[in-house]
Coordinates of C-alpha atoms in Angstrom, one line a residue:
Chain A
M1 CA 0.0 0.0 0.0
S2 CA 1.3 3.4 -0.9
N3 CA 2.3 5.7 2.0
Q4 CA 1.6 8.8 -0.1
Y5 CA -1.0 11.1 1.1
Y6 CA -1.8 14.7 0.1
E7 CA -4.5 17.3 0.1
F8 CA -5.0 19.8 -2.7
F9 CA -7.5 22.7 -2.7
C10 CA -8.0 25.7 -5.0
P11 CA -11.5 26.9 -5.6
V12 CA -10.5 30.3 -7.0
K13 CA -11.7 31.0 -10.5
V14 CA -8.8 32.3 -12.5
I15 CA -9.7 34.9 -15.2
A16 CA -6.6 35.5 -17.2
G17 CA -5.5 37.3 -20.4
R18 CA -6.6 40.0 -22.7
A19 CA -9.5 42.2 -21.5
A20 CA -9.7 40.1 -18.3
L21 CA -10.6 43.2 -16.3
E22 CA -13.8 43.6 -18.3
H23 CA -15.1 40.3 -16.7
I24 CA -15.3 41.9 -13.3
P25 CA -18.8 43.3 -13.7
F26 CA -20.1 40.0 -14.9
E27 CA -18.5 38.1 -12.0
L28 CA -19.7 40.5 -9.4
T29 CA -23.3 40.7 -10.7
G30 CA -23.2 36.9 -10.9
M31 CA -22.8 36.9 -7.1
A32 CA -25.6 39.5 -6.7
A33 CA -23.1 42.2 -5.8
K34 CA -23.9 45.7 -6.9
R35 CA -21.9 48.0 -4.6
P36 CA -18.2 47.0 -4.7
M37 CA -15.4 48.7 -2.8
I38 CA -11.8 48.8 -4.1
V39 CA -9.0 48.3 -1.7
T40 CA -5.6 49.4 -3.0
D41 CA -2.5 51.6 -2.3
K42 CA -1.3 55.0 -3.4
G43 CA 1.4 53.5 -5.7
V44 CA -1.2 51.5 -7.7
R45 CA -3.4 54.6 -8.0
A46 CA -0.4 56.8 -9.0
A47 CA 0.6 54.3 -11.7
G48 CA -2.9 54.7 -13.2
L49 CA -3.8 51.1 -12.6
L50 CA -7.2 51.8 -11.2
E51 CA -8.5 53.5 -14.3
P52 CA -8.9 50.4 -16.4
V53 CA -10.6 48.6 -13.5
I54 CA -13.1 51.5 -12.9
A55 CA -13.7 52.0 -16.6
A56 CA -14.4 48.2 -17.1
C57 CA -17.0 48.4 -14.3
E58 CA -18.6 51.7 -15.3
E59 CA -18.9 50.6 -18.9
S60 CA -21.1 47.8 -17.7
G61 CA -23.1 50.0 -15.5
L62 CA -21.5 48.8 -12.3
E63 CA -20.6 51.7 -10.0
I64 CA -17.6 51.5 -7.8
V65 CA -19.1 52.8 -4.5
S66 CA -15.9 53.5 -2.6
I67 CA -12.1 53.4 -3.1
Y68 CA -9.7 53.1 -0.2
D69 CA -6.2 53.8 -1.6
D70 CA -4.1 54.2 1.5
V71 CA -3.0 50.6 2.3
P72 CA 0.5 50.8 3.7
P73 CA 3.2 48.2 2.8
D74 CA 2.8 46.5 6.2
S75 CA -0.9 46.6 6.8
S76 CA -2.3 47.0 10.4
T77 CA -5.3 46.1 12.4
D78 CA -6.2 49.9 12.5
V79 CA -6.2 50.1 8.7
V80 CA -8.4 47.1 8.5
K81 CA -10.8 48.5 11.1
D82 CA -11.0 51.9 9.2
I83 CA -11.7 50.3 5.8
A84 CA -14.4 48.1 7.4
G85 CA -16.0 51.2 8.8
I86 CA -16.0 52.9 5.3
Y87 CA -17.4 49.7 3.8
R88 CA -20.3 49.7 6.2
S89 CA -21.0 53.4 6.0
E90 CA -21.1 53.3 2.2
K91 CA -23.3 50.2 2.3
C92 CA -20.9 48.3 0.1
D93 CA -21.6 44.6 -0.7
S94 CA -18.4 43.3 -2.2
L95 CA -14.6 43.9 -2.3
I96 CA -12.1 44.2 -5.1
A97 CA -8.4 44.2 -4.0
V98 CA -6.1 45.8 -6.6
G99 CA -2.5 45.6 -5.7
G100 CA 0.3 43.4 -4.3
G101 CA 0.5 41.3 -1.2
S102 CA -0.4 44.0 1.3
A103 CA -3.5 45.3 -0.4
I104 CA -4.7 41.7 -1.0
D105 CA -4.1 40.6 2.7
T106 CA -5.8 43.8 3.9
A107 CA -8.8 43.1 1.8
K108 CA -9.0 39.5 3.0
A109 CA -9.0 40.8 6.6
V110 CA -11.6 43.5 5.8
N111 CA -13.7 40.8 4.3
I112 CA -13.7 38.9 7.7
L113 CA -14.8 42.0 9.6
V114 CA -17.5 43.1 7.2
S115 CA -18.9 39.5 6.9
E116 CA -18.5 38.3 10.5
G117 CA -19.1 41.6 12.3
G118 CA -17.3 43.6 14.9
D119 CA -14.2 45.9 14.8
D120 CA -11.6 43.6 16.4
I121 CA -9.9 41.7 13.7
A122 CA -7.5 40.1 16.2
K123 CA -10.5 38.0 17.4
Y124 CA -10.4 36.0 14.1
S125 CA -6.7 35.4 14.1
G126 CA -5.6 31.7 13.8
A127 CA -6.5 28.7 11.8
G128 CA -10.0 27.6 11.0
I129 CA -11.7 30.3 13.1
I130 CA -13.9 31.4 10.2
K131 CA -16.6 28.9 9.5
R132 CA -18.7 30.3 6.7
P133 CA -18.4 32.0 3.3
L134 CA -17.6 35.7 3.3
K135 CA -18.7 38.6 1.1
P136 CA -18.0 38.5 -2.7
F137 CA -14.3 39.2 -3.2
L138 CA -12.2 39.6 -6.3
V139 CA -8.5 40.1 -6.5
V140 CA -6.6 41.9 -9.3
P141 CA -2.9 41.4 -8.7
T142 CA -0.6 44.2 -9.8
T143 CA 2.7 42.3 -9.2
A144 CA 3.7 38.9 -10.5
G145 CA 5.1 37.2 -7.4
T146 CA 3.3 36.8 -4.2
G147 CA 0.5 34.5 -5.4
S148 CA -1.7 36.0 -2.6
E149 CA -4.7 35.8 -5.0
V150 CA -4.8 32.1 -4.5
T151 CA -3.6 31.6 -0.9
S152 CA -5.9 31.1 2.1
V153 CA -3.8 33.2 4.5
A154 CA -3.4 36.8 5.4
V155 CA -0.9 38.5 7.8
I156 CA -1.8 41.8 9.5
T157 CA 0.3 43.6 12.0
D158 CA -1.2 44.4 15.4
T159 CA 0.6 47.7 15.9
R160 CA -0.3 48.1 19.6
K161 CA 1.1 44.7 20.6
S162 CA 3.8 44.7 17.9
V163 CA 2.9 41.2 16.7
K164 CA 2.0 39.9 13.3
L165 CA -1.5 38.2 13.3
P166 CA -1.9 35.3 11.0
F167 CA -5.3 34.4 9.5
S168 CA -5.9 31.1 7.8
S169 CA -9.1 29.8 6.4
S170 CA -10.2 28.5 3.0
F171 CA -13.0 31.2 3.2
L172 CA -10.3 33.9 2.8
L173 CA -9.8 32.8 -0.7
P174 CA -11.2 35.2 -3.3
N175 CA -14.0 34.1 -5.5
A176 CA -11.9 35.1 -8.5
A177 CA -8.4 36.2 -9.4
V178 CA -8.3 38.5 -12.4
I179 CA -5.0 38.4 -14.2
D180 CA -4.7 41.1 -16.8
P181 CA -1.3 41.9 -18.5
R182 CA -2.2 45.7 -18.3
M183 CA -1.8 45.5 -14.6
T184 CA 1.9 44.6 -14.6
L185 CA 3.1 46.5 -17.7
T186 CA 4.5 49.4 -15.7
L187 CA 6.3 47.4 -13.0
P188 CA 9.8 48.8 -12.6
P189 CA 12.6 46.4 -13.5
H190 CA 13.9 45.6 -10.0
V191 CA 10.3 44.9 -8.8
T192 CA 9.7 42.7 -11.9
A193 CA 12.9 40.8 -11.2
A194 CA 12.3 40.4 -7.4
T195 CA 8.7 39.4 -7.6
A196 CA 9.4 36.9 -10.4
M197 CA 12.1 35.4 -8.3
D198 CA 9.6 35.2 -5.5
A199 CA 7.3 33.1 -7.7
M200 CA 10.3 31.1 -8.9
T201 CA 11.1 30.3 -5.2
H202 CA 7.5 29.4 -4.4
A203 CA 7.5 26.9 -7.3
T204 CA 11.0 25.5 -6.5
E205 CA 10.3 25.0 -2.8
A206 CA 6.8 23.6 -3.6
F207 CA 8.5 21.0 -5.8
T208 CA 11.3 20.1 -3.4
C209 CA 9.8 20.4 0.1
M210 CA 8.1 17.8 2.2
A211 CA 4.5 18.3 1.2
K212 CA 5.1 18.1 -2.5
N213 CA 2.3 16.2 -4.4
P214 CA 1.5 15.4 -8.0
L215 CA -1.0 18.3 -8.4
S216 CA 1.2 21.0 -6.9
D217 CA 4.1 19.5 -8.9
A218 CA 2.2 20.2 -12.1
Y219 CA 1.6 23.8 -11.2
A220 CA 5.2 24.3 -9.9
T221 CA 6.9 22.9 -13.0
S222 CA 4.7 24.9 -15.3
A223 CA 5.4 28.1 -13.4
I224 CA 9.2 27.5 -13.5
K225 CA 9.0 27.0 -17.2
K226 CA 7.1 30.2 -17.8
I227 CA 9.4 32.3 -15.6
S228 CA 12.6 30.8 -17.2
H229 CA 11.2 31.5 -20.7
S230 CA 9.9 35.0 -20.1
L231 CA 11.7 36.8 -17.3
L232 CA 14.7 38.0 -19.2
N233 CA 12.7 38.9 -22.3
V234 CA 10.4 41.0 -20.1
M235 CA 13.4 42.6 -18.4
D236 CA 14.7 43.6 -21.9
N237 CA 11.2 44.5 -23.2
P238 CA 9.1 45.7 -20.3
K239 CA 6.1 46.4 -22.6
D240 CA 6.0 42.8 -23.8
S241 CA 2.4 42.1 -22.7
E242 CA 2.6 38.4 -23.6
G243 CA 5.7 38.0 -21.5
R244 CA 4.0 40.0 -18.7
L245 CA 1.0 37.7 -18.8
E246 CA 3.3 34.6 -18.7
L247 CA 4.9 36.0 -15.5
A248 CA 1.6 36.9 -14.0
Q249 CA 0.2 33.4 -14.7
A250 CA 3.4 31.8 -13.4
S251 CA 3.0 33.7 -10.2
T252 CA -0.6 32.5 -9.7
M253 CA 0.4 28.9 -10.6
A254 CA 3.3 29.0 -8.2
G255 CA 0.9 30.4 -5.6
I256 CA -1.4 27.5 -6.1
A257 CA 1.5 25.1 -5.9
F258 CA 3.0 26.4 -2.7
S259 CA -0.3 27.0 -0.9
N260 CA -0.9 23.2 -1.3
S261 CA 2.6 22.0 -0.6
M262 CA 4.2 24.7 1.6
V263 CA 7.7 26.2 1.4
G264 CA 10.9 25.6 3.4
L265 CA 14.2 27.1 4.5
V266 CA 14.4 29.8 1.8
H267 CA 11.2 31.3 3.3
A268 CA 12.2 30.8 6.9
L269 CA 15.5 32.7 6.3
G270 CA 13.7 35.3 4.1
H271 CA 11.0 36.0 6.7
A272 CA 13.6 36.5 9.4
T273 CA 15.8 38.7 7.1
G274 CA 12.8 40.7 6.1
A275 CA 11.8 41.3 9.7
I276 CA 15.2 42.2 11.0
C277 CA 16.7 44.1 8.0
H278 CA 13.5 45.3 6.3
L279 CA 14.4 43.9 2.9
P280 CA 11.7 43.2 0.4
H281 CA 10.4 39.6 0.4
G282 CA 11.1 38.8 -3.2
L283 CA 14.7 40.0 -3.0
C284 CA 15.3 37.8 0.1
M285 CA 13.9 34.8 -1.9
S286 CA 16.1 35.4 -4.9
L287 CA 19.1 35.9 -2.6
F288 CA 18.7 32.7 -0.5
L289 CA 17.4 30.3 -3.1
P290 CA 20.7 28.8 -4.5
Y291 CA 22.3 28.6 -1.1
V292 CA 19.4 26.7 0.4
L293 CA 19.2 24.3 -2.5
E294 CA 22.9 23.6 -2.0
Y295 CA 22.2 22.9 1.7
N296 CA 19.3 20.6 0.8
L297 CA 21.0 19.1 -2.2
E298 CA 21.5 15.4 -1.1
T299 CA 17.9 15.2 0.2
I300 CA 16.4 16.7 -2.9
R301 CA 18.8 15.5 -5.6
E302 CA 16.1 13.8 -7.7
P303 CA 13.3 16.4 -7.8
L304 CA 15.9 19.2 -8.2
G305 CA 17.5 17.4 -11.1
E306 CA 14.0 17.1 -12.7
L307 CA 13.7 20.9 -12.6
L308 CA 16.5 21.3 -15.1
L309 CA 14.1 20.4 -17.8
Y310 CA 11.9 23.4 -16.9
L311 CA 14.8 25.7 -16.2
E312 CA 16.9 25.1 -19.2
G313 CA 14.8 23.2 -21.7
P314 CA 14.9 19.7 -23.1
E315 CA 18.3 20.0 -25.0
V316 CA 20.3 21.0 -21.9
Y317 CA 18.4 18.4 -19.8
A318 CA 19.1 15.6 -22.3
A319 CA 22.8 16.6 -22.6
T320 CA 23.4 16.7 -18.8
P321 CA 24.2 13.4 -17.1
S322 CA 21.4 12.5 -14.7
N323 CA 23.8 12.6 -11.7
R324 CA 24.7 16.2 -12.5
R325 CA 21.3 17.6 -13.2
A326 CA 20.6 18.8 -9.6
E327 CA 23.8 20.8 -9.6
A328 CA 23.0 22.1 -13.1
S329 CA 19.6 23.3 -11.9
I330 CA 21.3 25.3 -9.2
S331 CA 23.8 26.7 -11.8
A332 CA 20.8 27.7 -14.0
L333 CA 19.3 29.7 -11.1
R334 CA 22.6 31.3 -10.4
K335 CA 23.0 32.2 -14.0
L336 CA 19.5 33.8 -14.0
R337 CA 20.4 35.8 -10.9
D338 CA 23.6 37.0 -12.6
E339 CA 21.6 38.2 -15.6
L340 CA 19.1 40.0 -13.3
H341 CA 22.0 41.6 -11.5
K342 CA 23.4 42.8 -14.8
R343 CA 20.0 44.3 -15.8
C344 CA 18.8 45.8 -12.5
K345 CA 21.4 45.2 -9.8
L346 CA 19.2 42.7 -8.0
P347 CA 21.5 41.7 -5.1
R348 CA 22.8 38.1 -5.1
T349 CA 24.4 38.2 -1.7
L350 CA 23.5 39.7 1.7
K351 CA 26.5 42.0 1.4
E352 CA 25.4 43.3 -2.0
T353 CA 22.1 44.5 -0.4
G354 CA 23.9 47.1 1.6
S355 CA 21.2 46.7 4.2
V356 CA 22.5 43.8 6.2
T357 CA 25.5 43.7 8.6
E358 CA 27.5 40.6 9.4
D359 CA 26.7 40.8 13.1
Q360 CA 22.9 40.5 12.3
L361 CA 23.4 37.0 10.9
D362 CA 23.1 35.2 14.2
R363 CA 19.8 36.9 15.0
I364 CA 18.5 36.0 11.6
A365 CA 19.4 32.4 12.1
D366 CA 17.8 32.4 15.6
M367 CA 14.6 33.8 14.2
A368 CA 14.5 31.6 11.1
L369 CA 14.6 28.5 13.4
D370 CA 11.2 29.4 14.8
D371 CA 9.6 30.1 11.5
G372 CA 6.8 27.7 10.6
A373 CA 8.2 27.1 7.1
I374 CA 11.2 25.3 8.5
M375 CA 9.0 22.4 9.4
F376 CA 8.5 21.6 5.7
N377 CA 12.1 21.9 4.7
P378 CA 13.2 18.4 3.5
K379 CA 16.4 18.4 5.6
E380 CA 16.5 19.1 9.3
V381 CA 17.9 22.5 10.1
L382 CA 19.9 23.2 13.3
L383 CA 21.1 26.6 14.4
E384 CA 24.6 26.0 13.1
D385 CA 23.2 24.9 9.8
A386 CA 21.1 28.1 9.4
R387 CA 24.2 30.1 10.4
A388 CA 26.3 28.3 7.8
V389 CA 23.8 29.0 5.0
L390 CA 23.7 32.6 6.0
K391 CA 27.5 32.8 6.0
R392 CA 27.6 31.4 2.4
A393 CA 24.9 33.9 1.4
W394 CA 26.8 36.8 3.0
A395 CA 29.4 37.3 0.2
Chain B
M1 CA -13.9 -13.5 7.6
F2 CA -11.0 -13.2 10.0
A3 CA -10.8 -9.5 9.4
K4 CA -14.5 -9.2 10.3
H5 CA -13.9 -10.8 13.7
I6 CA -10.7 -8.9 14.4
Q7 CA -12.0 -5.4 13.4
P8 CA -14.0 -4.8 16.6
M9 CA -10.9 -5.4 18.6
V10 CA -8.7 -3.1 16.5
F11 CA -10.4 0.1 17.3
P12 CA -10.4 -0.2 21.1
A13 CA -6.8 -1.5 21.0
R14 CA -5.7 1.5 18.9
R15 CA -7.5 3.9 21.2
L16 CA -5.8 2.3 24.2
Y17 CA -2.4 2.5 22.6
V18 CA -2.7 6.1 21.6
G19 CA -3.9 7.0 25.1
L20 CA -1.1 5.1 26.7
M21 CA 1.5 6.7 24.4
L22 CA 0.3 10.2 25.1
Q23 CA 0.6 9.4 28.9
V24 CA 4.2 8.1 28.4
M25 CA 5.1 11.1 26.2
G26 CA 3.7 13.6 28.7
R27 CA 5.7 12.1 31.5
A28 CA 8.8 11.7 29.3
L29 CA 8.6 15.4 28.3
Q30 CA 8.7 16.3 31.9
A31 CA 11.6 13.9 32.5
V32 CA 13.7 15.1 29.5
S33 CA 13.3 18.7 30.5
E34 CA 14.8 17.8 33.9
I35 CA 18.0 16.2 32.5
D36 CA 18.8 17.6 29.1
A37 CA 20.3 21.0 28.7
A38 CA 19.3 21.3 25.0
V39 CA 15.7 20.7 25.8
Q40 CA 15.9 23.2 28.6
A41 CA 17.3 25.8 26.2
E42 CA 14.5 25.2 23.8
A43 CA 11.8 25.4 26.5
R44 CA 13.2 28.5 28.1
A45 CA 11.9 30.5 25.1
L46 CA 8.4 29.6 26.1
P47 CA 6.6 31.9 28.5
D48 CA 6.4 30.7 32.1
G49 CA 3.0 29.1 32.7
F50 CA 2.8 28.3 28.9
L51 CA 0.4 25.3 28.5
F52 CA 0.9 22.9 25.6
E53 CA -1.7 20.3 24.6
M54 CA -1.5 17.4 22.2
M55 CA -4.8 15.7 21.6
V56 CA -6.9 13.6 19.3
M57 CA -10.0 15.2 17.7
P58 CA -12.8 15.5 18.4
D59 CA -12.5 14.7 22.2
G60 CA -10.0 11.9 22.5
S61 CA -6.9 11.3 24.6
R62 CA -4.7 14.3 25.3
L63 CA -1.6 15.3 27.1
I64 CA -1.1 18.7 28.8
V65 CA 2.3 20.0 29.6
E66 CA 3.2 23.3 31.3
H67 CA 6.4 25.3 31.1
I68 CA 7.0 26.0 34.8
G69 CA 10.1 28.2 34.2
N70 CA 13.8 27.8 33.6
G71 CA 13.2 25.3 30.8
R72 CA 11.3 22.8 33.0
L73 CA 8.1 21.1 31.8
Y74 CA 5.4 19.7 34.1
Y75 CA 3.0 17.0 33.0
H76 CA -0.6 17.8 34.0
G77 CA -2.2 14.6 32.7
D78 CA -5.2 15.1 30.5
E79 CA -6.7 18.0 32.3
S80 CA -5.6 21.6 31.8
P81 CA -5.8 24.0 34.8
R82 CA -6.7 26.8 32.3
P83 CA -7.1 27.4 28.6
V84 CA -4.1 26.1 26.7
D85 CA -1.7 28.4 24.8
L86 CA -0.8 25.9 22.1
S87 CA -2.8 22.9 20.9
I88 CA -1.6 20.4 18.4
R89 CA -4.6 18.3 17.4
F90 CA -4.7 15.1 15.4
K91 CA -7.6 15.2 13.0
H92 CA -8.4 11.5 13.6
I93 CA -7.2 8.8 15.9
A94 CA -5.9 6.9 12.9
H95 CA -3.5 9.8 12.2
A96 CA -2.4 9.9 15.9
F97 CA -1.8 6.1 15.7
L98 CA 0.4 6.5 12.6
V99 CA 2.6 9.1 14.3
L100 CA 2.7 7.5 17.8
S101 CA 3.4 4.1 16.3
F102 CA 6.3 5.7 14.4
Q103 CA 4.9 4.8 11.0
E104 CA 4.8 8.4 10.0
K105 CA 7.4 11.1 11.1
T106 CA 6.0 14.0 13.0
S107 CA 7.2 16.4 10.3
V108 CA 5.6 14.3 7.6
A109 CA 2.3 14.3 9.6
F110 CA 2.5 18.1 9.6
A111 CA 3.2 18.1 5.9
N112 CA 0.3 15.7 5.3
D113 CA -2.0 17.9 7.2
R114 CA -2.8 15.2 9.7
M115 CA -2.7 17.8 12.6
L116 CA -4.1 21.2 13.3
V117 CA -2.0 23.8 15.1
D118 CA -3.9 26.3 17.2
G119 CA -1.6 28.9 18.7
E120 CA 1.7 30.6 18.0
I121 CA 3.4 28.7 15.2
S122 CA 6.9 29.5 16.5
Y123 CA 6.1 27.7 19.7
A124 CA 4.7 24.7 17.8
V125 CA 8.0 24.5 15.9
R126 CA 9.9 24.6 19.2
M127 CA 7.7 22.0 20.8
T128 CA 8.2 19.8 17.8
R129 CA 12.0 20.1 18.2
I130 CA 11.6 19.1 21.9
L131 CA 9.5 16.1 20.9
N132 CA 12.0 15.1 18.3
R133 CA 14.9 15.3 20.7
L134 CA 12.9 13.2 23.2
E135 CA 12.2 10.6 20.6
T136 CA 15.9 10.3 19.7
F137 CA 16.7 9.5 23.3
I138 CA 13.9 7.1 24.2
L139 CA 13.5 5.1 21.0
P140 CA 15.9 2.5 19.5
K141 CA 17.9 4.2 16.7
L142 CA 16.1 2.2 14.0
V143 CA 12.7 3.3 15.3
A144 CA 13.8 6.9 16.0
Q145 CA 15.0 7.2 12.4
R146 CA 11.4 6.6 11.4
A147 CA 10.1 9.2 13.9
V148 CA 12.3 12.2 13.3
K149 CA 13.4 14.0 10.1
E150 CA 17.1 13.4 10.7
Y151 CA 18.7 11.3 13.4
P152 CA 21.5 13.4 15.0
A153 CA 24.9 12.2 14.0
S154 CA 26.4 13.5 17.2
L155 CA 24.2 11.3 19.5
H156 CA 26.3 8.3 20.4
L157 CA 25.2 5.1 22.0
P158 CA 26.5 5.6 25.6
E159 CA 24.9 9.1 25.9
K160 CA 21.7 7.8 24.3
L161 CA 21.5 4.8 26.7
F162 CA 22.4 6.9 29.7
R163 CA 19.7 9.5 28.9
A164 CA 17.1 7.0 28.0
A165 CA 17.6 5.1 31.2
R166 CA 17.2 8.2 33.3
I167 CA 14.1 9.3 31.3
Y168 CA 12.4 5.8 31.6
L169 CA 13.2 5.7 35.3
K170 CA 11.6 9.1 35.9
V171 CA 8.6 8.1 33.7
A172 CA 8.1 4.9 35.7
T173 CA 8.5 6.8 39.0
N174 CA 5.9 9.3 37.9
F175 CA 3.5 6.5 36.9
V176 CA 3.8 4.9 40.3
E177 CA 3.4 8.2 42.1
T178 CA 0.3 9.1 40.0
A179 CA -1.1 5.6 40.8
R180 CA -0.6 6.1 44.5
T181 CA -2.4 9.5 44.5

């Protein structure tokens, strides 16, 4: 009898491609929603990304009742409470998150309050607290990396207690994720690179960590192939809308993969580095990925070797002896990082970031050891192991 | 035919085994925290009075352990003096049996979603490390290798035997004391 067991769940409708935004009115009215509220941030608004969303709705006679455009990069319980207040006073009946991870997480938390009632979002923190469907909720990602549009978690900072509150429930998942290439066309090069490497890490860890399964594998490999094919083209031709769509889809696919098979040490180190040194998440992922793969190498040799096919294509895969494919996969990722460094100076080491000092490494290692992601890393990680990986990633 | 006769005995036996194992583990957690510096160092990061529960859903066997300070754990049996701070719950007794009979590693059980964690994740990671260290001491190496992600290369037989003997002695003493009271 097979020992394999897995769970896979993704009920989010994915609406992707040309004129995808124009499906928003149909989707909302299909859920009997007539008074949507947009949750976004100032950067999205300044980049003019709200206009096509609003135009798409107004053209179909659907009025956007309220727009909250002040979501900070690290959203807080107070922001969530404020937005819920506006939602109620404007008598809204649905939410559209337009933005990156923070706007999406904020909208997920707002949806809890406006559906379940009350002003204290902390009450709903934890796993499985929410027991019923929430208000109609659509997500329009404006970065291609986080995959938040297909994950059932949100993290909100409780500023008074200085803690991060996790929320986890399948009811947090949006009804639909709308992926339109227009939304990522204006992403600056370093954000394009860092967020794509975030998606690459989601897919790579999903494929090599402990909860990998056949369904998440399919999403992960497809995401890796799309990123490998399109990332450098998009860096050279930022207005390449087909390439942009490929990256956006890859991000969603990687999101589906990792939310069903979890991530490992790259994320544990990245979360800790982000918290201590305030570095962007995608940058941390890109930075740690090859070093962690080297650490895990003997435990993940087979799946990592398989990834060479998706990273470098069939010719390189066929020409590489099977016992060298895992190393070749790591080399391919290093090569990709070198190319990104050439194009937008995306740091490849902690030293190159200019924001980390060597004396912070021990603190990062300590914090990483308590991160939930470390449970799913295929190889056991002790404090000295985490320190050794950080030393290698230093310079 | 044989399976039909044996089946009614399997379920109570499994329940009994899981209940007994949780009792042993609860006492062993207390014991290992009294003798092992590494476990004490891990437990010191937990707040004093921190209550940890491991139980089988919906209302099956459970163990409750409290951090009483300075890295020491205290086994409360199956009743908590107040609401617990961290609960690790097996979704079904069959899943608890897989883990407690060392057919499935704790880390694999987490990856397979056999358990729910209610509480601070960083404390759950820490408690898992403590459980892993305990298992490497008290189980024969071949069995321990099935229970933990990686058997520590630095743990040699004399140290393992010495620690295991002390833990088992303390567990047995605790069982006797509990029986008397």
